[in-house]
Short mmCIF file of C-alpha atoms in Angstrom, two decimals:
data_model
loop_
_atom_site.label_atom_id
_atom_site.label_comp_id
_atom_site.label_asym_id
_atom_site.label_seq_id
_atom_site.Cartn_x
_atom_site.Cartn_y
_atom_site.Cartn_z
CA UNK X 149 15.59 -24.68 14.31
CA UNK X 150 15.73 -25.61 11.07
CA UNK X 151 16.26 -24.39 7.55
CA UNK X 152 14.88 -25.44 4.27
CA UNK X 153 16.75 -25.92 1.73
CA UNK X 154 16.82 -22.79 -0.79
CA UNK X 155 13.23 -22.42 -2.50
CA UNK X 156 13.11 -20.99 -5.62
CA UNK X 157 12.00 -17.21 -6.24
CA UNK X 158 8.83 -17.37 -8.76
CA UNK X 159 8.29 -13.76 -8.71
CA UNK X 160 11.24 -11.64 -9.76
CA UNK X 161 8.94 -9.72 -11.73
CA UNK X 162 8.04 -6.63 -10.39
CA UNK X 163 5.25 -3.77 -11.46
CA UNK X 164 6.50 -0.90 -12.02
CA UNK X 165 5.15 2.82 -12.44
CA UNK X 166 8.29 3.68 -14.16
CA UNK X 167 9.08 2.75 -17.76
CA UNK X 168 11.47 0.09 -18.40
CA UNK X 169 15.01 1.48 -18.47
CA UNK X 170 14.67 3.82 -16.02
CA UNK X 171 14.92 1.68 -13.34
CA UNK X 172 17.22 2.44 -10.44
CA UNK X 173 20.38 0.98 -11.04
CA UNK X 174 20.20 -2.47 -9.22
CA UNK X 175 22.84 -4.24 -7.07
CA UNK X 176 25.12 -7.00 -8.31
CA UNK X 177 24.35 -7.21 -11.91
CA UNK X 178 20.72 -6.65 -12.14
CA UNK X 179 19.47 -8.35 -8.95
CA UNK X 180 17.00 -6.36 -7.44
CA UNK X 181 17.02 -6.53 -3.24
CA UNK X 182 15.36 -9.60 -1.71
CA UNK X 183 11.95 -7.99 -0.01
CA UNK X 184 11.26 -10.11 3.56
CA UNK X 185 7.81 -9.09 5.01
CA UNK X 186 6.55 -9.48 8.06
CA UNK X 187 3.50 -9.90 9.62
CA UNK X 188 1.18 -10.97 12.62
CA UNK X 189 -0.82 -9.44 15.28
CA UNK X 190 -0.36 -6.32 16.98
CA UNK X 191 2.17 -6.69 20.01
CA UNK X 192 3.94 -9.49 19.02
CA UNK X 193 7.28 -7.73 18.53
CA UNK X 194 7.16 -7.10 14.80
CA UNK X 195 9.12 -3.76 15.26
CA UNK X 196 10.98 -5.42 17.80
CA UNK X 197 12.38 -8.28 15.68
CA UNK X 198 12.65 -5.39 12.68
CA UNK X 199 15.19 -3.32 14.97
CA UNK X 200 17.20 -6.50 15.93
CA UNK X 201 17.61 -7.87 12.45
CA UNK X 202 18.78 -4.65 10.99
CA UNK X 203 21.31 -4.64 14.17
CA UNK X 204 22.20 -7.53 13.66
CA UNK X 205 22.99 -8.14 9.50
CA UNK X 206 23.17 -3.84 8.64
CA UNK X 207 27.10 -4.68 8.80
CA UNK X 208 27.27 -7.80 6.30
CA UNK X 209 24.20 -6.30 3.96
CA UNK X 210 22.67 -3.09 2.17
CA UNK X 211 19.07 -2.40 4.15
CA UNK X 212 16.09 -0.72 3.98
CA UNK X 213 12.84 -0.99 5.83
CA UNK X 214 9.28 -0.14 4.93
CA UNK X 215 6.95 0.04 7.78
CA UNK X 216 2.83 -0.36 7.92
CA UNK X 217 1.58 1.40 10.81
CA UNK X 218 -2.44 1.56 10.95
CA UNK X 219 -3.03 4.73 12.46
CA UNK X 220 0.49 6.51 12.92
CA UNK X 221 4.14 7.07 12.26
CA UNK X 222 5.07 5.26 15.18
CA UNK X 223 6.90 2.61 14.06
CA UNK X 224 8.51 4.21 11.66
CA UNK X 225 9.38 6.78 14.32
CA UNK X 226 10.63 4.00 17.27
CA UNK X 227 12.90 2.37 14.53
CA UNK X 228 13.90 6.22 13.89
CA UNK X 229 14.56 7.22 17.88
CA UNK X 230 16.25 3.77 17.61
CA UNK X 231 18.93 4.64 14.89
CA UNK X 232 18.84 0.99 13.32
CA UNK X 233 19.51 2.35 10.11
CA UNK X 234 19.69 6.05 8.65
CA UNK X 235 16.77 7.95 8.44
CA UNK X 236 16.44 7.98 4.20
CA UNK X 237 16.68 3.83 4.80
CA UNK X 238 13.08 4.19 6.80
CA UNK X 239 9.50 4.72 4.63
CA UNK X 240 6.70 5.04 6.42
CA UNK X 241 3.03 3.88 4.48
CA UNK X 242 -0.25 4.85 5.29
CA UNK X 243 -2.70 2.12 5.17
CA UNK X 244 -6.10 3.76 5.67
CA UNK X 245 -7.37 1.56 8.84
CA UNK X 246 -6.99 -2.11 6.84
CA UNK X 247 -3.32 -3.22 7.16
CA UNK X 248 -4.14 -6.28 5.23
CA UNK X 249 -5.41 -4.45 2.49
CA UNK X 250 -1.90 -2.94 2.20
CA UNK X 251 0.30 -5.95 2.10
CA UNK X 252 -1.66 -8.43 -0.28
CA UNK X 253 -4.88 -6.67 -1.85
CA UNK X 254 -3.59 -3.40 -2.80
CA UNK X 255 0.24 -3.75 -2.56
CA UNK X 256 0.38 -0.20 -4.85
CA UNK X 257 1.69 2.00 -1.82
CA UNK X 258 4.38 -0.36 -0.25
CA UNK X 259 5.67 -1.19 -3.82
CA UNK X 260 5.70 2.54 -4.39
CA UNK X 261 7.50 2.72 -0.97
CA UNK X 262 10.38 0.08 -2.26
CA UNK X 263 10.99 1.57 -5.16
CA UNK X 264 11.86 4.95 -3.61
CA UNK X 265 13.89 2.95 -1.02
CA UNK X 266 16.01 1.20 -4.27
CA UNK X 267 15.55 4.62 -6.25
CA UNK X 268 17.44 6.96 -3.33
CA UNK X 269 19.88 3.56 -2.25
CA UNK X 270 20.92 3.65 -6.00
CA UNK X 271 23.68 5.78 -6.53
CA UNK X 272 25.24 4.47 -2.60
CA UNK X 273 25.37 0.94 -4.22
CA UNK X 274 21.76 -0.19 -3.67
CA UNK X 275 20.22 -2.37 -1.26
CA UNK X 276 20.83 -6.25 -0.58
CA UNK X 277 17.35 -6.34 1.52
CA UNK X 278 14.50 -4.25 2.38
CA UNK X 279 12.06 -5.66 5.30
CA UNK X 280 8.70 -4.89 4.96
CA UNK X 281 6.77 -4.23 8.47
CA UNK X 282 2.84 -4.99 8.13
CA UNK X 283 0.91 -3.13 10.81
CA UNK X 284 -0.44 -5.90 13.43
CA UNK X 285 -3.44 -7.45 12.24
CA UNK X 286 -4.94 -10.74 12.36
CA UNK X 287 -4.27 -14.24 12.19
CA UNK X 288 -5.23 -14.26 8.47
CA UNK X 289 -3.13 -11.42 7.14
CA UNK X 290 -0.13 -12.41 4.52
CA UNK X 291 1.79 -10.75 2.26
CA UNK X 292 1.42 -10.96 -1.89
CA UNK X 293 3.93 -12.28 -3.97
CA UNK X 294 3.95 -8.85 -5.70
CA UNK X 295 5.32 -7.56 -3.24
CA UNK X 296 7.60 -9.29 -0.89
CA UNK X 297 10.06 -12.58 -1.82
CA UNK X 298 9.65 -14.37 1.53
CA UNK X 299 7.21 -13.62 4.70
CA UNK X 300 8.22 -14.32 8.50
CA UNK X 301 5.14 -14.55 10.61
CA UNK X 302 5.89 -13.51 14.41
CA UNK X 303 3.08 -14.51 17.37
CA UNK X 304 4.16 -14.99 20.58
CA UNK X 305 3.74 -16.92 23.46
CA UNK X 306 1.74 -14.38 26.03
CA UNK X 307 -1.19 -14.24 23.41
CA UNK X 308 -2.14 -17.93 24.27
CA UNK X 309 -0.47 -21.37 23.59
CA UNK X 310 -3.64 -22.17 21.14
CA UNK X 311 -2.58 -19.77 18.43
CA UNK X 312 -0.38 -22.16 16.04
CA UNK X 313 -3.58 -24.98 16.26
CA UNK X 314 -5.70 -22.27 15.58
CA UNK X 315 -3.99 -21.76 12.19
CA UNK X 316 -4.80 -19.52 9.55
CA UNK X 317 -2.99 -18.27 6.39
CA UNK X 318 -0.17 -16.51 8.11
CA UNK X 319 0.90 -19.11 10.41
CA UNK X 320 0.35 -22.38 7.69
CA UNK X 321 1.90 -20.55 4.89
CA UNK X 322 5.00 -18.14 6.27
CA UNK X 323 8.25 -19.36 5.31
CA UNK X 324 9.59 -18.48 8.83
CA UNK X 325 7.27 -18.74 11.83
CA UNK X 326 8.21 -16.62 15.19
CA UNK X 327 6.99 -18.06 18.43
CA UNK X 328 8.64 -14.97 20.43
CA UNK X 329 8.99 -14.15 24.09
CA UNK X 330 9.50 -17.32 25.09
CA UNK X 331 10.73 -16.32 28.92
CA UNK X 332 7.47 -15.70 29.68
CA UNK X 333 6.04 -19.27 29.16
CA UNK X 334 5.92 -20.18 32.67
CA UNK X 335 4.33 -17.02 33.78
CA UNK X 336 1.39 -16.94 31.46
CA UNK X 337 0.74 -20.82 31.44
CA UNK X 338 1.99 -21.48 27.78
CA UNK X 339 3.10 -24.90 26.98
CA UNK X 340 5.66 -24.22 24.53
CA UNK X 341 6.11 -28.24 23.61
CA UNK X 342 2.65 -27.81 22.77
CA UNK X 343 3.04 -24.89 20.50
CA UNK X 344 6.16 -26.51 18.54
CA UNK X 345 3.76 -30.02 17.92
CA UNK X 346 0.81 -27.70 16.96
CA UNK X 347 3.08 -25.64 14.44
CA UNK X 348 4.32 -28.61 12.79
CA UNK X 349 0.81 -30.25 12.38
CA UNK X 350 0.08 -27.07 10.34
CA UNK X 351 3.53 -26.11 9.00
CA UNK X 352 5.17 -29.66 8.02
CA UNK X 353 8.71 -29.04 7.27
CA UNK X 354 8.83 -25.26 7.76
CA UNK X 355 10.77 -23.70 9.59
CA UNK X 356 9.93 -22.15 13.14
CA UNK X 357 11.87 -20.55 15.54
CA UNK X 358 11.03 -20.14 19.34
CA UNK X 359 12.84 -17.07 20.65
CA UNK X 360 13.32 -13.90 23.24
CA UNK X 361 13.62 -11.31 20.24
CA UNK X 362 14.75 -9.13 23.53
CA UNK X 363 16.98 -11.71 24.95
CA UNK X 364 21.14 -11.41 24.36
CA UNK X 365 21.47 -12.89 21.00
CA UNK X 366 17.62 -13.68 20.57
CA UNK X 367 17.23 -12.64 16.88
CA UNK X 368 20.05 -15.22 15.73
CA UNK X 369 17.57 -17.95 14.27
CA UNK X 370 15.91 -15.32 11.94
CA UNK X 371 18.23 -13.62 11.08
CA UNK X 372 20.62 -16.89 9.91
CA UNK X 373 17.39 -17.43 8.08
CA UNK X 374 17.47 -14.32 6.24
CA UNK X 375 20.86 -14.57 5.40
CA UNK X 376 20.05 -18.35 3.95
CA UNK X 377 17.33 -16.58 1.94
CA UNK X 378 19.60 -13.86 0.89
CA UNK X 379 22.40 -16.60 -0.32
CA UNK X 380 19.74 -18.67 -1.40
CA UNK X 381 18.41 -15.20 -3.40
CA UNK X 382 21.78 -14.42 -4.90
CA UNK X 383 22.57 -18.18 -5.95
CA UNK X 384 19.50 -17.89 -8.07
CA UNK X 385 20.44 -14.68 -9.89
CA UNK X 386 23.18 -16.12 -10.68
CA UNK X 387 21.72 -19.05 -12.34
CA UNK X 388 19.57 -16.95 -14.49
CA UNK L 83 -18.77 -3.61 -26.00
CA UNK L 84 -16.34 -2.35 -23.67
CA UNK L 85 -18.63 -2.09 -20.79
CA UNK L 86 -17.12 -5.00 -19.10
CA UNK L 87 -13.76 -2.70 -19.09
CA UNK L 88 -15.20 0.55 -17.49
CA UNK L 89 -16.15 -2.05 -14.27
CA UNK L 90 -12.72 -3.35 -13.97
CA UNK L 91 -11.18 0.27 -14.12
CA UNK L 92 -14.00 1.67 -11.64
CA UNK L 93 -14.26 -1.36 -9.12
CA UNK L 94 -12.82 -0.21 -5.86
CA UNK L 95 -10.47 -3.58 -5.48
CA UNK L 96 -8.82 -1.93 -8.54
CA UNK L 97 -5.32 -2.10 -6.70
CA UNK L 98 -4.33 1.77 -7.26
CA UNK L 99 -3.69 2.77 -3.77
CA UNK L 100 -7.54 4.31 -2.92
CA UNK L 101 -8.34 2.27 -0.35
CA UNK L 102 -5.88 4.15 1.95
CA UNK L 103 -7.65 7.75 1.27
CA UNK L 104 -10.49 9.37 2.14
CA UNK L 105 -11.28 12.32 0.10
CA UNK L 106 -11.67 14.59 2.89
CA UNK L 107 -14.38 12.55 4.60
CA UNK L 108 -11.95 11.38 7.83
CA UNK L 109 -11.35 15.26 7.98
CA UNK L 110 -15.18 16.08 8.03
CA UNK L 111 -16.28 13.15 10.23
CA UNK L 112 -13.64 14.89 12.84
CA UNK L 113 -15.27 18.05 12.59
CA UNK L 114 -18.44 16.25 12.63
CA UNK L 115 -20.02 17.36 9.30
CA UNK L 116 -20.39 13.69 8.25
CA UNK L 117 -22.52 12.02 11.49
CA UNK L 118 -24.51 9.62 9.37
CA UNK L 119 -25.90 8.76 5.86
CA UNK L 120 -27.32 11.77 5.33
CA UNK L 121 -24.79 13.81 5.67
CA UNK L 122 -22.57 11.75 3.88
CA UNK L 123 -24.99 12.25 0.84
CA UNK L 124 -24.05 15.79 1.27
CA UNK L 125 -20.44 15.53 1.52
CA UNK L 126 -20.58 13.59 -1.30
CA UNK L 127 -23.12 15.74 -3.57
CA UNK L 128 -20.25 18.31 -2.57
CA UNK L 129 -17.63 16.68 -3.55
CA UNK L 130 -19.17 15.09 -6.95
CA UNK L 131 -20.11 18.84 -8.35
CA UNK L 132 -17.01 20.30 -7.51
CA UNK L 133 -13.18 18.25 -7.38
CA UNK L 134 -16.09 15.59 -9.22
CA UNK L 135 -16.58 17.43 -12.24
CA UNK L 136 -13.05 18.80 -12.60
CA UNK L 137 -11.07 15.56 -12.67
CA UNK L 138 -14.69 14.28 -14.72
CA UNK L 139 -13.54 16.70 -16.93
CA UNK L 140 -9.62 15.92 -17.03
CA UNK L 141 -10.21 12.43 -17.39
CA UNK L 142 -12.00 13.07 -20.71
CA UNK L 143 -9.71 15.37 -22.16
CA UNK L 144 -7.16 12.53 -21.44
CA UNK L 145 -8.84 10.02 -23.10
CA UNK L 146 -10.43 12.13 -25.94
CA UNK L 147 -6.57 12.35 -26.79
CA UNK L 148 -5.57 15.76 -25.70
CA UNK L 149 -2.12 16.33 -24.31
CA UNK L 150 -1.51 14.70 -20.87
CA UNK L 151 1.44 17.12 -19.92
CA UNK L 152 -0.83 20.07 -20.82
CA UNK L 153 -3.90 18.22 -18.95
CA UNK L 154 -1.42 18.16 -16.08
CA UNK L 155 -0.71 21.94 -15.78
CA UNK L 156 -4.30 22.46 -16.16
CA UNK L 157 -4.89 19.86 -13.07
CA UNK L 158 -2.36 21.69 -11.19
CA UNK L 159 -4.46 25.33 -12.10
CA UNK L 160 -7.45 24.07 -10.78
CA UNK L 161 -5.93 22.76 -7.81
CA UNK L 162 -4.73 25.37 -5.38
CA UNK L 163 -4.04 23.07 -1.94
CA UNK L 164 -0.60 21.62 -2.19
CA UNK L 165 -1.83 18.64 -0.08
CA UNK L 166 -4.42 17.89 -2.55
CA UNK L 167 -1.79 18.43 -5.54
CA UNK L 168 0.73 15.99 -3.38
CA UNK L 169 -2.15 13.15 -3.13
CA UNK L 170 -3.03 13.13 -6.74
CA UNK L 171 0.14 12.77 -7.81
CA UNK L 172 0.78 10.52 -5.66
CA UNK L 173 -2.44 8.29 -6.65
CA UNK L 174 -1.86 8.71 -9.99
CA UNK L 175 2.00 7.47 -9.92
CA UNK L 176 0.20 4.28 -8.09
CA UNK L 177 -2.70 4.49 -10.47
CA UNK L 178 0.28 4.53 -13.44
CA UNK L 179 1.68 1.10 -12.44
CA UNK L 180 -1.42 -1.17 -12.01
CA UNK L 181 -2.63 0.59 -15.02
CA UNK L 182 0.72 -0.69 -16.85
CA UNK L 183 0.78 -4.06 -15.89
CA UNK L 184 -3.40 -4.34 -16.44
CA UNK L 185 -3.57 -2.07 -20.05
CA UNK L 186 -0.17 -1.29 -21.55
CA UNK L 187 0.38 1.15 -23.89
CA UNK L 188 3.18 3.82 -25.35
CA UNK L 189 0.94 6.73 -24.15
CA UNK L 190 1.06 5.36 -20.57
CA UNK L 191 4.86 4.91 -21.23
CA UNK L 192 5.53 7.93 -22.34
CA UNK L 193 3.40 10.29 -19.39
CA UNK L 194 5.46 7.89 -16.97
CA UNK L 195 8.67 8.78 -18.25
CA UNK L 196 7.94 12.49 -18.58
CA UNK L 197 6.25 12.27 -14.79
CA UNK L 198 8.65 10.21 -12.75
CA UNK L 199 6.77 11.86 -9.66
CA UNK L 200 3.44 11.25 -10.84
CA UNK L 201 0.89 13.08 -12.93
CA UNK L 202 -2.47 14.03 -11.65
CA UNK L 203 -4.80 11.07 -11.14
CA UNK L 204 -7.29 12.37 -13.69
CA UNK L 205 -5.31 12.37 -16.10
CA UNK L 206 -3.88 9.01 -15.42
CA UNK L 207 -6.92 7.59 -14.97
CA UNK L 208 -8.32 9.22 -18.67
CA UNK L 209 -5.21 8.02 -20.25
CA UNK L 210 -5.51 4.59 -19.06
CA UNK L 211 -9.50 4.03 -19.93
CA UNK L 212 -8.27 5.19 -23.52
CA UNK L 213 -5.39 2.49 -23.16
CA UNK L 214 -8.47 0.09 -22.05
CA UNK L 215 -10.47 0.89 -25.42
CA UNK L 216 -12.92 2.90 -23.27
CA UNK L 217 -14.32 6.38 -24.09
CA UNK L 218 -14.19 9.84 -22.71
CA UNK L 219 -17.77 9.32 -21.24
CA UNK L 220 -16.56 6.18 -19.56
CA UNK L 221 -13.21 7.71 -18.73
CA UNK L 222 -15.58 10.74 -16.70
CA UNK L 223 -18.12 8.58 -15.31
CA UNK L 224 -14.95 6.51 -13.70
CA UNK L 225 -13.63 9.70 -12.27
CA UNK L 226 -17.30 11.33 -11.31
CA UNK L 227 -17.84 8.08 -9.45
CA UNK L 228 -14.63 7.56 -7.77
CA UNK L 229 -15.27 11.04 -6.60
CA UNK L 230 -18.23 9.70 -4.17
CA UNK L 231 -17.04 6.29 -3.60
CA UNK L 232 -13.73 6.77 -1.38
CA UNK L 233 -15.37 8.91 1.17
CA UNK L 234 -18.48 6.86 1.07
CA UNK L 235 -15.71 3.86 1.35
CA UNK L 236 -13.83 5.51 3.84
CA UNK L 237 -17.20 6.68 6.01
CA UNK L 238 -18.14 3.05 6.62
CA UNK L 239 -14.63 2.69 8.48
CA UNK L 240 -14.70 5.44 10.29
CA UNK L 241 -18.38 5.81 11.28
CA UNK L 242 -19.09 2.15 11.51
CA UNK L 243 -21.51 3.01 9.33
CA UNK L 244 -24.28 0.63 8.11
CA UNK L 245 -22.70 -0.46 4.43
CA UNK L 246 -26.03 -1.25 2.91
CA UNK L 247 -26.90 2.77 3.57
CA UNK L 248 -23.75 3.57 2.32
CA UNK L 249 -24.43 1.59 -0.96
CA UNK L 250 -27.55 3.64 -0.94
CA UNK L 251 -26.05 6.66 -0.90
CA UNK L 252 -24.05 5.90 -3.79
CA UNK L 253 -27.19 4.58 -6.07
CA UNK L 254 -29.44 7.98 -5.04
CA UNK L 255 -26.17 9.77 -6.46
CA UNK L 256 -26.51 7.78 -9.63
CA UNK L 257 -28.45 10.31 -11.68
CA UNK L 258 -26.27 12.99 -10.37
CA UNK L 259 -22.86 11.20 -11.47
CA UNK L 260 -24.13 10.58 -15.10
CA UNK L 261 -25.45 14.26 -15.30
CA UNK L 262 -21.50 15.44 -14.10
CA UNK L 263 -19.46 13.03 -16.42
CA UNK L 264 -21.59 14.10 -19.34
CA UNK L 265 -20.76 17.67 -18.39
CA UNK L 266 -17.43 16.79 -17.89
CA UNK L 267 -17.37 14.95 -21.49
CA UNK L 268 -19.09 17.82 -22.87
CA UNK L 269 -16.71 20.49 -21.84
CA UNK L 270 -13.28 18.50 -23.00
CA UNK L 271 -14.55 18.60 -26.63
CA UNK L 272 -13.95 22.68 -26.53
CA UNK L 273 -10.68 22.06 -25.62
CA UNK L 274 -8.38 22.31 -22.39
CA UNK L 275 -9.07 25.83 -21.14
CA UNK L 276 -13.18 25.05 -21.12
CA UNK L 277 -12.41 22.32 -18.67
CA UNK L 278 -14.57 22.46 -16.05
CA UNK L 279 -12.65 24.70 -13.10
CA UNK L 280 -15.31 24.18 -9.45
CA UNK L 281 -13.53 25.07 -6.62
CA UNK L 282 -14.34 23.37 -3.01
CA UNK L 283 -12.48 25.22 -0.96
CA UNK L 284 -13.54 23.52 2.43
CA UNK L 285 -12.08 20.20 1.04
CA UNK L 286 -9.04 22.63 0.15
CA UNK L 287 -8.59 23.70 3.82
CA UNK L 288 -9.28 20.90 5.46
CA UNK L 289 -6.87 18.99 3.29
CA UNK L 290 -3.91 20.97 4.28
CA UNK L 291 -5.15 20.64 8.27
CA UNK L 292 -5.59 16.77 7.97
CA UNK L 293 -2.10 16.59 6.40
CA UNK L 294 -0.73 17.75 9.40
CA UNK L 295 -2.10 15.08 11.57
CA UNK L 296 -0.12 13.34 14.21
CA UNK L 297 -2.43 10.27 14.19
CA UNK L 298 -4.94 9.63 11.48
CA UNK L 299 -6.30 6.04 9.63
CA UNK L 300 -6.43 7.96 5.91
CA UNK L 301 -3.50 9.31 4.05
CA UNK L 302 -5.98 12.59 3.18
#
């Protein structure tokens, strides 16, 4: 895998329904955390690759997760059963039957979700990072820039080698693309040379990792990625 | 002249956290009291003279310049279900921010600060059409029609419903919803304790049931 080198953050805004000044305190000198979502269709080991990234960076970094479930708590609950993080770290939204709707059209409950995350993280130090679960949708769900920094799109390789040529917004325009469960390419037929030629036809330079989010050491490539982002986050502040 | 205003604040893309609620209809399409169009037009004739006129009512007061904080107490009086009081607040905390960053003003400041939690919807939404140059009439008719449009939003979704007879239902309520936020508008010109007070206490009940849910698509 690859990395690119540190893009810059365009939207550090952020809309808030508090007035200015009562913000929670934020986390080395005024940085807010860097938000991460993720996306991509339903059984493609979203919560999966959640779980394993806060395993696997919840000793160097400050996290907190927001999760999209369509019709339930249950992700929120499996990360929960799972112990990945304390239990006032985990906020579950509601997303009346149209995940989409609640990642990039009407970001108003996630953001709300964030800001209670930062709000009740405040007076523990804050939060470095807070991951942002979408509930699984469709090829053409991504995340607004009002709400998340960076978006990682997971798909894996079970759900048909055709996917990245098929395209669409979430796997052209994530800054991380997830080609998971690759051990089961030779049982399903997947040709996973394929996959990597098609994803760089539609990605160019960026980045994609092919992975076994459940394998020993599986969620390394993303999460080296997020902690370039993070580095790549703080370097920026700092330049401010 | 500020027609042009009222659409932005009533369209449903407005992004104030709506779309994930149902106003009660994902609770009565379980209990089968909304099977089709027609019954949604009598959900939502329900729902329009009753929770309708009240936040109709609130929302005017808000705008007309009465005191949100008081406007907030009297939201709470007129809602008994604590699941109902818990969803308003929390749609107006959401309504709060994308009304900040689309109108600002020092009222909207101000209720923010004194309601870190959220204060009632109604009155959000009132305070904000005022921030948008709009009047109390618009602020009610905003609030009268969002009363019908999330369930008839949310009934499409659930039932599969045909959209285009959805949209129907909504333009045979038409007459209705001007008749409610001029009653509405009426009644917050005598003052806070004329506000309109209709009880629906079937979308009461059922709120507190559906809040209990295990699995449901609507936050209420």
């Amino acid at each position: 895998m690859h990395l690119d080198p540190p893009a810059p953050f365009p939207h550090r805004h952020t809309h808030s329904a508090q007035p200015a000044g009562a913000e929670p305190a934020l986390r080395n000198g005024g940085l807010r955390a860097l938000r991460v979502g993720l996306g991509g269709p339903v059984g493609s080991g979203k919560t999966a690759t959640v779980a394993a990234l806060c395993r696997a960076l919840r000793e160097e970094f400050s996290l907190a997760v927001v999760t999209n479930d369509i019709y339930t708590r249950e992700d929120a609950a499996f990360l929960l059963r799972a112990a990945v993080l304390p239990p006032e770290r985990i906020a579950a939204v509601e997303t009346g039957a149209c995940p989409h709707t609640a990642i990039r059209d009407d970001i108003s409950a996630n953001l709300e979700a964030v800001e209670d995350l930062e709000h009740a993280a405040a007076s523990s130090g804050g939060l470095d990072l807070i991951l942002v679960e979408s509930g699984g949708d469709n090829l053409t769900a991504t995340f607004s820039k009002g709400l998340v920094d960076a978006q990682i799109f997971v798909i894996d390789v079970a759900a048909g080698d055709d996917i990245p040529r098929k395209g669409g917004p979430g796997i052209t325009t994530a800054d991380l693309l997830v080609v998971n469960k690759t051990d089961l390419a030779p049982h399903v037929g997947s040709d996973l040379a394929a996959m990597a030629r098609d994803a760089e036809a539609q990605r160019g330079s960026r980045p994609v990792a092919f992975t076994s989010i459940k394998a020993e050491d599986g969620v390394s490539p993303i999460a080296d990625w997020t902690r370039a982002r993070l580095a790549a986050w703080k370097q920026e502040t700092v330049a401010l | 002249m500020t027609t042009a205003a009222l659409l932005v604040l009533a369209d449903g893309r407005f992004p104030a956290g709506t779309h994930a609620h149902s106003g009660g209809a994902e609770a009565a399409v379980r209990a089968g009291r909304i099977v089709d169009s027609a019954t949604l037009a009598d959900f939502c004739r329900g729902r329009l003279h009753t929770s309708g006129l009240v936040a109709s009512g609130l929302a005017a007061a808000a705008a007309g310049g009465h005191n949100p904080r008081d406007l907030d107490e009297a939201a709470d009086a007129r809602t008994p279900s604590p699941a109902l009081r818990r969803t308003s607040r929390k749609l107006g905390r959401q309504l709060m921010r994308a009304g900040r960053a689309v109108w600002p003003s020092a009222a909207l400041d101000d209720l923010a600060q004194a309601c870190p939690g959220g204060a009632h919807e109604p009155v959000v939404l009132g305070l904000l059409a005022l921030s948008a140059g709009l009047s109390p009439l618009d602020a009610a008719h905003a609030a009268a029609y969002e009363s019908v449009s999330v369930p008839t939003t949310a009934a499409v979704r659930l039932l599969g419903l045909d959209p285009f007879e959805a949209s129907a239902v909504l333009a045979r309520l038409a007459p209705s919803i001007n008749k409610i936020a001029e009653g509405g508008t009426q009644a917050a010109r005598s003052g806070i304790d004329a506000l309109p007070a209709a009880a629906a206490p079937l979308l009461e009940i059922t709120a507190e049931d559906h809040a209990t849910w295990p699995v449901r698509l609507f936050a209420s």
